[in-house]
Each structure stands twice: as structure tokens, then as C-alpha cells.
CSV table of C-alpha atoms and ligand atoms in Angstrom, one decimal:
chain,number,residue,atom,x,y,z
I,680,MET,CA,0.0,0.0,0.0
I,681,TYR,CA,2.7,2.4,1.1
I,682,ILE,CA,4.8,1.4,-1.9
I,683,LYS,CA,1.9,2.0,-4.2
I,684,SER,CA,1.0,5.5,-2.9
I,685,SER,CA,4.6,6.6,-2.9
I,686,LEU,CA,5.0,5.3,-6.5
I,687,LEU,CA,1.9,7.2,-7.4
I,688,ARG,CA,3.2,10.3,-5.8
I,689,SER,CA,6.5,10.0,-7.7
I,690,LEU,CA,4.7,9.4,-10.9
I,691,GLY,CA,2.6,12.5,-10.2
I,692,LEU,CA,5.7,14.5,-9.5
I,693,PHE,CA,7.3,13.1,-12.7
I,694,PHE,CA,4.3,14.2,-14.8
I,695,THR,CA,4.1,17.6,-13.2
I,696,LEU,CA,7.8,18.1,-13.8
I,697,PHE,CA,7.5,16.7,-17.3
I,698,ILE,CA,4.7,19.1,-18.2
I,699,SER,CA,6.4,22.1,-16.7
I,700,VAL,CA,9.7,21.3,-18.4
I,701,SER,CA,8.1,20.8,-21.7
I,702,SER,CA,6.0,23.9,-21.4
I,703,VAL,CA,9.1,25.9,-20.5
I,704,ARG,CA,10.9,24.3,-23.5
I,705,ALA,CA,8.0,25.3,-25.8
I,706,GLN,CA,7.8,28.8,-24.5
I,707,TYR,CA,8.4,30.2,-28.0
I,708,GLN,CA,6.8,28.8,-31.1
I,709,PRO,CA,8.4,29.1,-34.5
I,710,THR,CA,6.0,31.9,-35.5
I,711,TRP,CA,6.9,35.6,-35.7
I,712,LYS,CA,4.0,36.4,-33.4
I,713,SER,CA,5.5,34.3,-30.7
I,714,LEU,CA,9.2,35.1,-31.3
I,715,ASP,CA,8.6,38.8,-31.6
I,716,ALA,CA,6.9,38.8,-28.2
I,717,ARG,CA,10.1,37.8,-26.5
I,718,PRO,CA,11.4,40.8,-24.5
I,719,ILE,CA,14.9,41.9,-25.5
I,720,PRO,CA,17.2,41.1,-22.6
I,721,ARG,CA,17.7,44.1,-20.5
I,722,TRP,CA,21.5,43.9,-20.6
I,723,PHE,CA,21.4,44.9,-24.2
I,724,THR,CA,19.3,48.0,-23.9
I,725,ASP,CA,21.3,49.1,-20.9
I,726,ALA,CA,24.6,48.6,-22.7
I,727,LYS,CA,24.2,51.4,-25.3
I,728,PHE,CA,27.7,51.1,-26.8
I,729,GLY,CA,29.3,48.2,-28.6
I,730,ILE,CA,32.2,47.6,-30.9
I,731,PHE,CA,31.6,46.0,-34.3
I,732,ILE,CA,34.6,44.3,-36.0
I,733,HIS,CA,34.8,43.5,-39.7
I,734,TRP,CA,37.9,41.3,-40.1
I,735,GLY,CA,38.7,38.7,-42.7
I,736,LEU,CA,40.4,38.1,-46.0
I,737,TYR,CA,39.2,41.4,-47.3
I,738,SER,CA,41.4,43.0,-44.7
I,739,VAL,CA,44.4,42.0,-46.8
I,740,PRO,CA,43.7,44.2,-49.9
I,741,ALA,CA,41.8,46.5,-47.5
I,742,TRP,CA,40.7,48.6,-50.4
I,743,ALA,CA,37.6,50.1,-51.9
I,744,THR,CA,36.7,53.3,-53.7
I,745,ASN,CA,36.9,56.2,-51.4
I,746,SER,CA,33.4,57.4,-52.0
I,747,ASN,CA,30.1,55.6,-52.4
I,748,ALA,CA,30.3,56.3,-56.1
I,749,ASP,CA,27.7,53.8,-57.3
I,750,GLY,CA,25.3,54.4,-54.4
I,751,PHE,CA,25.5,50.7,-53.4
I,752,GLY,CA,28.3,50.9,-50.9
I,753,SER,CA,31.2,50.7,-53.4
I,754,ASN,CA,33.3,52.1,-50.5
I,755,TYR,CA,32.7,49.0,-48.3
I,756,ALA,CA,36.0,47.3,-48.4
I,757,GLU,CA,34.6,43.9,-47.2
I,758,TRP,CA,32.8,43.7,-50.6
I,759,TYR,CA,36.1,43.6,-52.5
I,760,TRP,CA,35.6,40.1,-54.0
I,761,GLU,CA,32.1,40.9,-55.3
I,762,ARG,CA,33.2,44.2,-56.8
I,763,LEU,CA,35.9,42.4,-58.6
I,764,ASN,CA,33.4,40.0,-60.2
I,765,ASN,CA,30.3,42.1,-60.7
I,766,LYS,CA,30.8,43.5,-64.2
I,767,LYS,CA,27.5,45.4,-64.0
I,768,LEU,CA,28.8,47.9,-61.6
I,769,LYS,CA,30.2,51.2,-62.7
I,770,ILE,CA,33.1,50.9,-60.2
I,771,HIS,CA,34.0,47.4,-61.4
I,772,LYS,CA,36.9,48.6,-63.5
I,773,GLU,CA,38.4,50.5,-60.7
I,774,PHE,CA,38.6,47.4,-58.6
I,775,VAL,CA,40.0,45.3,-61.4
I,776,ASP,CA,42.6,47.9,-62.1
I,777,PHE,CA,43.6,48.0,-58.5
I,778,HIS,CA,43.7,44.3,-58.2
I,779,ASN,CA,45.7,43.6,-61.4
I,780,LYS,CA,48.2,46.3,-60.7
I,781,ASN,CA,48.9,45.1,-57.1
I,782,TYR,CA,48.4,41.4,-57.3
I,783,GLY,CA,48.2,40.5,-60.9
I,784,PRO,CA,45.3,39.1,-63.0
I,785,GLN,CA,46.2,35.4,-62.0
I,786,PHE,CA,45.8,36.2,-58.3
I,787,HIS,CA,42.5,34.9,-56.9
I,788,TYR,CA,40.7,36.3,-53.9
I,789,GLN,CA,41.3,32.9,-52.3
I,790,ASP,CA,45.0,33.6,-52.5
I,791,PHE,CA,44.5,36.3,-49.9
I,792,ALA,CA,44.2,33.5,-47.3
I,793,HIS,CA,48.0,33.0,-47.4
I,794,MET,CA,48.5,36.7,-46.6
I,795,PHE,CA,45.9,36.9,-43.8
I,796,LYS,CA,48.4,36.0,-41.0
I,797,ALA,CA,47.1,37.9,-38.0
I,798,GLU,CA,50.6,37.6,-36.6
I,799,LEU,CA,50.3,40.5,-34.3
I,800,PHE,CA,46.8,39.7,-33.1
I,801,ASP,CA,46.6,40.0,-29.3
I,802,PRO,CA,43.1,39.3,-28.1
I,803,GLN,CA,43.8,40.6,-24.6
I,804,GLN,CA,45.0,43.9,-26.0
I,805,TRP,CA,41.9,44.2,-28.2
I,806,ALA,CA,39.6,43.5,-25.2
I,807,LYS,CA,41.4,46.1,-23.2
I,808,ILE,CA,41.0,48.7,-26.0
I,809,PHE,CA,37.2,48.0,-26.1
I,810,LYS,CA,36.8,48.1,-22.4
I,811,ASP,CA,38.8,51.3,-22.1
I,812,ALA,CA,36.5,52.7,-24.8
I,813,GLY,CA,33.6,52.2,-22.5
I,814,ALA,CA,32.0,49.6,-24.8
I,815,LYS,CA,29.9,47.0,-23.1
I,816,TYR,CA,29.7,44.5,-26.0
I,817,VAL,CA,31.6,43.3,-29.1
I,818,VAL,CA,30.3,41.8,-32.3
I,819,LEU,CA,32.8,40.1,-34.6
I,820,THR,CA,32.3,38.9,-38.2
I,821,SER,CA,32.4,35.2,-37.7
I,822,LYS,CA,31.8,34.9,-41.4
I,823,HIS,CA,31.1,37.6,-44.0
I,824,HIS,CA,29.5,37.2,-47.4
I,825,ASP,CA,32.7,35.5,-48.8
I,826,GLY,CA,32.0,32.6,-46.5
I,827,PHE,CA,35.5,32.5,-44.9
I,828,ALA,CA,34.9,31.5,-41.3
I,829,LEU,CA,37.0,32.9,-38.4
I,830,TRP,CA,36.6,29.8,-36.4
I,831,PRO,CA,37.4,26.1,-37.1
I,832,SER,CA,34.1,25.5,-38.8
I,833,ARG,CA,33.7,21.9,-40.0
I,834,GLU,CA,31.3,23.1,-42.7
I,835,ALA,CA,33.8,25.6,-44.1
I,836,TRP,CA,36.6,23.0,-44.5
I,837,ASN,CA,39.8,24.6,-45.7
I,838,TRP,CA,38.0,28.0,-45.9
I,839,ASN,CA,38.4,29.0,-42.3
I,840,ALA,CA,41.1,30.7,-40.2
I,841,ALA,CA,42.2,27.5,-38.4
I,842,ASP,CA,42.8,25.5,-41.6
I,843,ALA,CA,44.1,28.4,-43.7
I,844,GLY,CA,45.7,31.9,-43.2
I,845,PRO,CA,46.5,32.5,-39.5
I,846,HIS,CA,45.9,28.8,-38.5
I,847,ARG,CA,44.2,30.0,-35.3
I,848,ASP,CA,40.7,30.1,-33.9
I,849,LEU,CA,40.4,33.9,-34.1
I,850,ALA,CA,36.8,34.0,-33.0
I,851,GLY,CA,37.3,31.7,-30.1
I,852,ASP,CA,40.4,33.5,-28.8
I,853,LEU,CA,38.7,36.9,-29.1
I,854,SER,CA,35.5,35.6,-27.5
I,855,GLU,CA,37.5,34.3,-24.5
I,856,ALA,CA,39.4,37.6,-24.0
I,857,VAL,CA,36.3,39.7,-24.3
I,858,LYS,CA,34.3,37.7,-21.9
I,859,LYS,CA,37.2,37.7,-19.4
I,860,SER,CA,37.3,41.4,-19.5
I,861,GLY,CA,33.6,41.5,-18.5
I,862,LEU,CA,32.1,42.5,-21.8
I,863,HIS,CA,29.4,40.6,-23.7
I,864,MET,CA,30.5,38.8,-26.9
I,865,GLY,CA,28.5,38.4,-30.0
I,866,PHE,CA,28.9,37.2,-33.6
I,867,TYR,CA,27.9,38.7,-36.9
I,868,TYR,CA,27.0,35.9,-39.4
I,869,SER,CA,26.2,36.3,-43.0
I,870,LEU,CA,23.3,34.0,-44.0
I,871,TYR,CA,24.2,34.1,-47.7
I,872,GLU,CA,27.5,33.4,-49.4
I,873,TRP,CA,28.3,34.9,-52.7
I,874,TYR,CA,30.1,32.0,-54.3
I,875,ASN,CA,29.5,28.9,-52.3
I,876,PRO,CA,28.5,26.3,-54.9
I,877,LEU,CA,26.1,24.6,-52.6
I,878,TYR,CA,24.3,27.9,-52.0
I,879,LYS,CA,24.1,28.5,-55.7
I,880,GLN,CA,22.9,25.0,-56.6
I,881,ASN,CA,20.7,24.1,-53.8
I,882,VAL,CA,19.9,26.7,-51.2
I,883,ASN,CA,17.7,24.4,-49.1
I,884,LYS,CA,20.6,21.9,-48.8
I,885,TYR,CA,22.9,24.8,-48.0
I,886,VAL,CA,20.6,26.0,-45.2
I,887,ASP,CA,20.3,22.5,-43.7
I,888,GLU,CA,23.8,21.3,-44.1
I,889,HIS,CA,25.9,24.4,-43.9
I,890,MET,CA,24.2,27.5,-42.5
I,891,LEU,CA,22.1,26.0,-39.6
I,892,PRO,CA,24.9,23.7,-38.5
I,893,GLN,CA,27.3,26.6,-38.5
I,894,LEU,CA,25.0,28.8,-36.5
I,895,LYS,CA,24.4,26.1,-33.9
I,896,ASP,CA,28.1,25.4,-33.8
I,897,LEU,CA,28.9,29.0,-33.0
I,898,VAL,CA,26.2,29.1,-30.3
I,899,THR,CA,27.1,25.9,-28.6
I,900,ARG,CA,30.9,26.3,-28.9
I,901,TYR,CA,31.2,29.9,-27.8
I,902,GLN,CA,27.9,30.8,-26.2
I,903,PRO,CA,27.7,34.3,-27.7
I,904,GLU,CA,25.1,36.6,-26.3
I,905,ILE,CA,24.4,38.3,-29.7
I,906,ILE,CA,23.7,36.6,-33.0
I,907,TRP,CA,23.8,39.3,-35.6
I,908,PRO,CA,22.7,37.9,-38.9
I,909,ASP,CA,23.1,39.7,-42.2
I,910,GLY,CA,22.8,39.0,-46.0
I,911,GLU,CA,19.3,37.9,-45.3
I,912,TRP,CA,17.8,39.9,-48.2
I,913,ASP,CA,18.7,37.2,-50.7
I,914,GLN,CA,16.0,34.7,-49.5
I,915,SER,CA,12.8,34.6,-47.5
I,916,ASP,CA,12.7,33.8,-43.8
I,917,THR,CA,11.1,30.5,-44.7
I,918,THR,CA,14.0,29.5,-46.9
I,919,TRP,CA,16.5,30.5,-44.2
I,920,ARG,CA,14.4,28.5,-41.6
I,921,SER,CA,14.9,31.6,-39.4
I,922,ARG,CA,11.8,30.9,-37.2
I,923,GLU,CA,12.9,27.4,-36.4
I,924,PHE,CA,16.4,28.5,-35.6
I,925,LEU,CA,15.2,31.3,-33.3
I,926,ALA,CA,12.8,28.9,-31.5
I,927,TRP,CA,15.8,26.7,-30.8
I,928,LEU,CA,17.9,29.7,-29.8
I,929,TYR,CA,15.3,31.1,-27.4
I,930,ASN,CA,14.0,27.8,-26.0
I,931,GLU,CA,16.8,25.4,-25.9
I,932,SER,CA,20.2,26.9,-26.6
I,933,PRO,CA,22.8,27.4,-23.8
I,934,VAL,CA,22.2,31.2,-24.1
I,935,LYS,CA,18.4,31.1,-24.3
I,936,ASN,CA,18.0,33.6,-21.5
I,937,THR,CA,20.5,36.2,-22.4
I,938,VAL,CA,20.9,36.1,-26.2
I,939,VAL,CA,19.9,39.0,-28.3
I,940,THR,CA,19.4,39.0,-32.1
I,941,ASN,CA,18.7,41.6,-34.7
I,942,ASP,CA,16.0,42.0,-37.4
I,943,ARG,CA,17.9,40.6,-40.3
I,944,TRP,CA,16.3,37.2,-40.7
I,945,GLY,CA,14.4,37.7,-43.9
I,946,GLY,CA,10.9,39.1,-44.0
I,947,GLY,CA,11.7,42.8,-44.6
I,948,ARG,CA,13.6,43.5,-41.3
I,949,SER,CA,10.4,43.7,-39.4
I,950,HIS,CA,10.9,40.6,-37.2
I,951,GLY,CA,13.3,39.1,-34.8
I,952,GLY,CA,15.2,41.1,-32.2
I,953,PHE,CA,16.2,44.8,-32.2
I,954,ASN,CA,15.9,46.9,-35.3
I,955,THR,CA,19.1,47.8,-37.2
I,956,THR,CA,20.0,51.0,-38.9
I,957,GLU,CA,23.2,51.3,-41.0
I,958,TYR,CA,24.7,54.7,-41.6
I,959,GLY,CA,21.4,56.1,-40.5
I,960,SER,CA,19.1,54.2,-42.7
I,961,GLY,CA,16.6,51.8,-41.3
I,962,LYS,CA,14.0,51.7,-38.6
I,963,ALA,CA,14.7,53.8,-35.5
I,964,SER,CA,11.7,54.4,-33.2
I,965,LEU,CA,10.9,54.6,-29.6
I,966,GLU,CA,8.7,51.5,-30.0
I,967,ARG,CA,11.4,48.9,-30.2
I,968,PRO,CA,15.0,48.7,-29.2
I,969,TRP,CA,17.3,49.6,-32.1
I,970,GLU,CA,21.0,49.8,-32.9
I,971,GLU,CA,22.8,52.0,-35.3
I,972,CYS,CA,25.9,50.4,-36.9
I,973,ARG,CA,28.5,52.3,-38.9
I,974,GLY,CA,32.3,52.6,-39.3
I,975,ILE,CA,34.5,55.4,-37.8
I,976,GLY,CA,35.1,56.1,-41.5
I,977,GLU,CA,32.8,55.1,-44.4
I,978,SER,CA,33.6,51.4,-44.7
I,979,PHE,CA,33.3,48.4,-42.3
I,980,GLY,CA,36.3,46.4,-43.5
I,981,TYR,CA,39.5,48.4,-43.3
I,982,ASN,CA,39.8,50.7,-46.3
I,983,ARG,CA,43.3,52.0,-46.9
I,984,ASN,CA,42.0,54.3,-49.5
I,985,GLU,CA,40.2,56.6,-47.0
I,986,ALA,CA,41.6,59.9,-46.0
I,987,LEU,CA,41.6,61.5,-42.5
I,988,GLU,CA,38.6,63.7,-43.5
I,989,GLN,CA,36.5,60.6,-44.0
I,990,TYR,CA,37.0,59.6,-40.4
I,991,GLN,CA,34.6,61.0,-37.8
I,992,THR,CA,36.4,63.0,-35.2
I,993,SER,CA,36.2,62.0,-31.6
I,994,GLU,CA,33.9,64.9,-30.9
I,995,GLN,CA,31.6,63.8,-33.7
I,996,LEU,CA,31.5,60.3,-32.4
I,997,ILE,CA,30.7,61.4,-28.8
I,998,LYS,CA,27.9,63.6,-30.1
I,999,MET,CA,26.7,60.7,-32.3
I,1000,LEU,CA,26.5,58.4,-29.3
I,1001,ILE,CA,24.6,61.0,-27.3
I,1002,ASP,CA,22.1,61.6,-30.1
I,1003,ILE,CA,21.5,57.9,-30.6
I,1004,VAL,CA,21.1,57.1,-26.9
I,1005,SER,CA,18.8,60.1,-26.4
I,1006,ARG,CA,16.6,58.5,-29.1
I,1007,GLY,CA,16.5,55.2,-27.3
I,1008,GLY,CA,19.2,53.4,-29.5
I,1009,ASN,CA,22.5,51.7,-29.1
I,1010,LEU,CA,25.6,52.5,-31.1
I,1011,LEU,CA,27.6,49.6,-32.6
I,1012,LEU,CA,30.7,51.4,-33.8
I,1013,ASN,CA,32.8,49.5,-36.3
I,1014,ILE,CA,36.5,49.1,-36.5
I,1015,GLY,CA,38.4,47.4,-39.3
I,1016,PRO,CA,41.5,45.7,-38.0
I,1017,ALA,CA,44.4,45.1,-40.4
I,1018,ALA,CA,45.3,41.7,-41.8
I,1019,ASP,CA,48.2,41.5,-39.3
I,1020,GLY,CA,45.9,41.7,-36.4
I,1021,THR,CA,46.6,45.3,-35.4
I,1022,ILE,CA,43.9,47.9,-34.9
I,1023,PRO,CA,44.8,51.0,-36.9
I,1024,VAL,CA,46.1,53.5,-34.3
I,1025,ILE,CA,43.7,56.2,-35.5
I,1026,MET,CA,40.8,53.9,-34.6
I,1027,GLN,CA,42.3,53.2,-31.2
I,1028,GLN,CA,42.6,56.9,-30.6
I,1029,ARG,CA,39.0,57.6,-31.4
I,1030,LEU,CA,37.9,54.8,-29.0
I,1031,LYS,CA,40.2,56.1,-26.3
I,1032,ASP,CA,38.6,59.5,-26.5
I,1033,MET,CA,35.1,58.1,-26.3
I,1034,GLY,CA,36.2,56.1,-23.2
I,1035,ASP,CA,37.6,59.2,-21.5
I,1036,TRP,CA,34.4,61.0,-22.0
I,1037,LEU,CA,32.3,58.0,-20.8
I,1038,LYS,CA,34.5,57.7,-17.7
I,1039,ILE,CA,33.1,61.1,-16.6
I,1040,ASN,CA,29.7,61.0,-18.2
I,1041,GLY,CA,28.8,57.3,-18.5
I,1042,GLU,CA,26.0,57.4,-16.0
I,1043,ALA,CA,24.0,59.6,-18.4
I,1044,ILE,CA,24.4,56.9,-21.1
I,1045,TYR,CA,24.4,53.3,-19.6
I,1046,GLY,CA,21.1,52.0,-18.2
I,1047,THR,CA,19.2,55.1,-19.4
I,1048,MET,CA,16.1,55.5,-21.5
I,1049,ALA,CA,14.9,58.1,-23.9
I,1050,TRP,CA,12.8,60.7,-22.3
I,1051,LYS,CA,9.7,59.8,-24.2
I,1052,GLU,CA,7.6,62.8,-23.1
I,1053,ALA,CA,10.4,65.3,-23.8
I,1054,PRO,CA,8.9,68.6,-25.0
I,1055,LYS,CA,9.3,69.2,-28.7
I,1056,SER,CA,10.6,72.6,-27.9
I,1057,LYS,CA,14.0,71.6,-26.8
I,1058,MET,CA,17.0,73.8,-27.3
I,1059,LYS,CA,19.5,73.2,-30.1
I,1060,ASP,CA,22.5,71.0,-29.0
I,1061,ILE,CA,20.6,69.8,-26.0
I,1062,PHE,CA,19.7,66.1,-25.5
I,1063,TYR,CA,18.0,64.2,-22.8
I,1064,THR,CA,18.2,60.7,-21.2
I,1065,ARG,CA,16.5,59.5,-18.1
I,1066,LYS,CA,17.0,56.9,-15.4
I,1067,GLY,CA,14.2,56.4,-12.9
I,1068,ASN,CA,13.2,59.8,-11.6
I,1069,ASP,CA,16.4,61.5,-12.7
I,1070,LEU,CA,16.9,63.4,-15.9
I,1071,TYR,CA,20.2,63.9,-17.7
I,1072,VAL,CA,20.7,67.0,-19.8
I,1073,LEU,CA,23.5,66.6,-22.3
I,1074,ALA,CA,24.8,69.7,-23.9
I,1075,THR,CA,26.9,69.2,-27.0
I,1076,ALA,CA,27.7,72.9,-27.1
I,1077,TRP,CA,28.4,75.0,-24.1
I,1078,GLN,CA,25.4,77.1,-23.0
I,1079,ASN,CA,25.4,79.6,-20.2
I,1080,LYS,CA,21.7,78.9,-19.5
I,1081,ILE,CA,19.7,75.9,-20.4
I,1082,ALA,CA,15.9,75.9,-20.2
I,1083,VAL,CA,14.4,72.5,-19.4
I,1084,PRO,CA,10.6,72.6,-19.7
I,1085,SER,CA,8.1,70.4,-17.9
I,1086,VAL,CA,10.3,69.3,-15.0
I,1087,LYS,CA,11.0,70.2,-11.4
I,1088,ALA,CA,14.4,69.7,-9.7
I,1089,GLU,CA,15.6,69.0,-6.2
I,1090,LYS,CA,19.3,69.2,-7.0
I,1091,ILE,CA,21.4,69.7,-10.1
I,1092,ALA,CA,25.0,68.5,-10.6
I,1093,LEU,CA,27.4,68.8,-13.5
I,1094,LEU,CA,29.0,65.4,-13.9
I,1095,GLY,CA,32.7,65.5,-13.2
I,1096,TYR,CA,32.5,68.8,-11.3
I,1097,ASN,CA,32.5,69.2,-7.5
I,1098,GLY,CA,31.1,72.7,-7.4
I,1099,LYS,CA,27.6,73.9,-7.0
I,1100,VAL,CA,25.2,74.3,-10.0
I,1101,ASN,CA,22.5,76.9,-9.6
I,1102,PHE,CA,19.1,76.9,-11.2
I,1103,THR,CA,15.9,78.9,-11.2
I,1104,LYS,CA,12.4,77.7,-11.3
I,1105,LYS,CA,10.3,78.9,-14.2
I,1106,ALA,CA,6.5,78.9,-14.8
I,1107,ASN,CA,7.0,75.7,-16.8
I,1108,GLY,CA,10.1,73.9,-15.8
I,1109,ILE,CA,13.5,75.1,-14.7
I,1110,GLU,CA,16.6,76.9,-16.0
I,1111,ILE,CA,20.1,75.7,-15.4
I,1112,ILE,CA,22.7,78.3,-14.9
I,1113,ALA,CA,26.1,77.0,-16.0
I,1114,PRO,CA,28.9,77.3,-13.4
I,1115,THR,CA,32.0,79.2,-14.3
I,1116,LEU,CA,34.6,76.5,-14.9
I,1117,GLN,CA,38.3,76.9,-14.3
I,1118,PRO,CA,41.1,74.8,-15.5
I,1119,GLY,CA,41.8,72.1,-12.9
I,1120,THR,CA,38.2,72.0,-11.6
I,1121,TYR,CA,36.7,70.1,-14.5
I,1122,ALA,CA,38.4,67.5,-16.7
I,1123,GLY,CA,35.8,67.0,-19.3
I,1124,SER,CA,35.2,68.4,-22.8
I,1125,THR,CA,33.0,68.0,-25.9
I,1126,ALA,CA,29.7,67.5,-24.1
I,1127,TRP,CA,28.6,68.6,-20.6
I,1128,VAL,CA,26.1,66.6,-18.7
I,1129,TYR,CA,23.8,67.9,-16.0
I,1130,LYS,CA,22.0,65.5,-13.7
I,1131,ILE,CA,18.7,66.7,-12.4
I,1132,THR,CA,17.7,64.7,-9.4
I,1133,ASP,CA,14.0,64.1,-8.9
I,1134,ALA,CA,13.0,65.8,-12.1
I,1135,PHE,CA,9.5,64.1,-12.3
Q,356,GLC,C1,25.6,45.1,-44.9
Q,356,GLC,C2,26.7,44.9,-45.8
Q,356,GLC,C3,27.9,44.6,-45.0
Q,356,GLC,C4,28.1,45.0,-43.6
Q,356,GLC,C5,26.8,45.1,-42.9
Q,356,GLC,C6,26.8,45.8,-41.6
Q,356,GLC,O1,24.4,44.7,-45.2
Q,356,GLC,O2,26.5,43.9,-46.8
Q,356,GLC,O3,29.1,44.6,-45.7
Q,356,GLC,O4,28.6,43.9,-43.0
Q,356,GLC,O5,25.7,45.3,-43.6
Q,356,GLC,O6,25.6,46.3,-41.2
């Protein structure tokens, strides 16, 4: 009798557990309705600033036209191989001339693998540069449209960084260093491949036997917290089997609770995770988290053909970050390392300046939200972010007085400054009176941030 009832109880427990485990497992269905309802993990919307890295065989020629002459991104150096082959493009000849002059007509894109050595690649140094820049996450091109994988991918036999070129697991080594330094690690992954014969001949087979196994391999091997697909426009979300992959990622993968993805899964960039904008074009709204990606210059892959004027200055980058964050977005700022594994010093310098500014003013960026009710009548060069009941007023040009409508204030501070900040109450809102700064009392520059405590 006793045995029977305890058996029954254990069976009952077993079924309850079974049902609850299977209902947890099936939390997300492979439908956009279900997948789109998954909240984007908070770490991502708090992070605000990430580093994008485009690195691969294209970093060897590291060349593109120095303007977007054809309107299709002819200045994107990571598109080198395609530009060389695509006879329909106006800029085709320029690429062929460059290539023939420097490498000869017999030299194939594949031959760049021998020159991609990454001999100076120091993942710890990279991680330190990103951390000192104030970035909270990193997204590396695990595979761009040329199909060359930066990790020992079984599916890309002899076309990956462990079998060819550097003979090293670049993605794994960077992932480890980045995570150790306390930042989140993620991977860009191109769904399509320009010249993979399997992709050309049988896309379904490619998806089943190449793309999905690669994506799952990346996720299980390195447990990245961002999967950043691209090149999705070539097929539909059904062909890519995007919904099935995402259901696996969100229900079963080792990163199911923390992973974040973007909107590039097919289906017109209206499904998946956060929205992406690229050099300003794309969907940026207060309705859904979004991320702007762009280079410091005008290319993602390193383009040696760019001049200093094409690089954003540190001031411009800081202002860009402020503008984006005040509109509820993240900035994924791209760097293009060289084929030898060094990060061009000019890029390092830009990142360092951003980090110096963020050291003083980071609390007005990280973990903030857009002030959705911000009055339309805001002053020029003034931006707002909010955190709880506090409002940050970010001035990208010095102003002696700043009117902030619709708020009250208990206390106002200038971040990085110990002195008092005065303000006056107005009929509608307050007016901040800028303190008189003297050398030695304030270390910041570029943009000045006032914190209004208890503004609402
Ligand atoms: C694009 C480009 C590409 C770049 C990317 C970054 O779609 O094809 O070269 O990697 O977007 O957003």
C-alpha cells in the first residue's frame, strides 16, 4: 500500500515536472508572433555602446573606392571580391585595375588566405581597448559574405582561419578575452554566401547542411550573447528557416535567457530582435530597441583608400552616441583591423577619447532610457536621457543657460565637477545656470552633462 502510494506520488511528480519542463521548452513557437513577443534582454538595452569588428580576407587588400560612387556601398572594403566580379557595376573597372596592378590578374581572392596571417593579433589587447573605450559588448564577423569562417568550422573546411591563413581560432580567442574582461561577446554571421557552390545550386541543402549547423556550432561552442545575422535579403525567412532557428535559440540553446538578435532574418527587417540601422538608414523608433551600426570612416572592412577627413572626429563620435542614446538606441561602432591583427592607431585613438568622455559621463548613457515625453521645444544641441526619476541634460555645445521645460528639480549637478550648480524655477520647468569652470576643476570636454535629481 505504502509502496503503491509513494509510487503514485513519484509518478505524479514526474508528470508535473515533465509538463512544466516541456511547457518551458516550448515557450516560443516558431512563429513571428511568438518570437517577436520575447522581450529583448535588458543587458542589451542598458549597454548602449558596442564595438563591431569586420575582419577577414578582405582585410588583406583593405581597399575600396573612397566614396560611395555607385550608391551601393562601393566604399565598403569587405565587398572587395564581389566588386571584382560584378561587371554590371560602374566601379567594377576601378577594382579590377587596383587588383591587377597590385596582385596580378592570375591572383585569386582565395590567395589572400596566405596573406591573412594575424601575426600581431593580441586578443587581450583588443579586449582592453574595447573596455577602455567604454563599450559593453563586441560583435565580430564570424563569417562575412565571402564565406570565410574565423573559427574552425567543419562546414567551411579549408575555408576558415584555423585551416588556412592564421591557423588560429580567431573567433574563439577573441571571445574568451572579451568575456574575461567583463564585456558581452557576439557574432555577426552572413546567411548568404556569394560564391558557395552549394548555396548557388541548392539553397535548401545549404541551409540544412551548412548554415544552420554553422550557426548552432557558433552558439554551442562559444555561447555568444548576440547573434547578428546579415545578408538575409537574398532569400525569404522561410528558406532560411529563421523561425525554427530562433525557437531553438530562445527555448533550448545554452544562451536562451541572455541572447539578443537583430531584425535581419528575412521578411523585410520587421521581425526578430532589435531593429538595425546602418549609416542612419533603417528603422529607429521609440517603439522597439534599435541599434545603429557604422564605421568610424565610411567602410566596415579596413579601407586604406580613406583619408583622414573621412573619419569621424572623436567629438563627432561622442555627439553621435549622445544623439542615438537620447533617441533610445545603441551605437555599434565598427573598427576594421588590419590583416596582421593590429587595430589602426587612429581607430584606437577615437575609441580612447570616447572612453575618456564616458568615464566622466557614462552614468548619463548606460542603463538610461529616452525621455519619451520630452517637449518638442528643446533647445538646439541639448539632448536628454532618463533613469528612474532623474533626468540627464546633455549639452553638446556650451550654453550659459539651459531651459528645461516640464520638469522640477531637487538638485542639479554637473558630472565630473564638484562645485555647485544653480538653477531657477520657471513657470513651466527650470533653467540651469552653467557654473564658471576653471582649468583644474573640471576635466571633461566636448559635451557637458547635468544631472537633475528628482525631475519628475
Ligand atoms: C551590410 C553589408 C555589409 C556589412 C553590414 C553591416 O548589409 O552587406 O558589408 O557587413 O551590412 O551592417
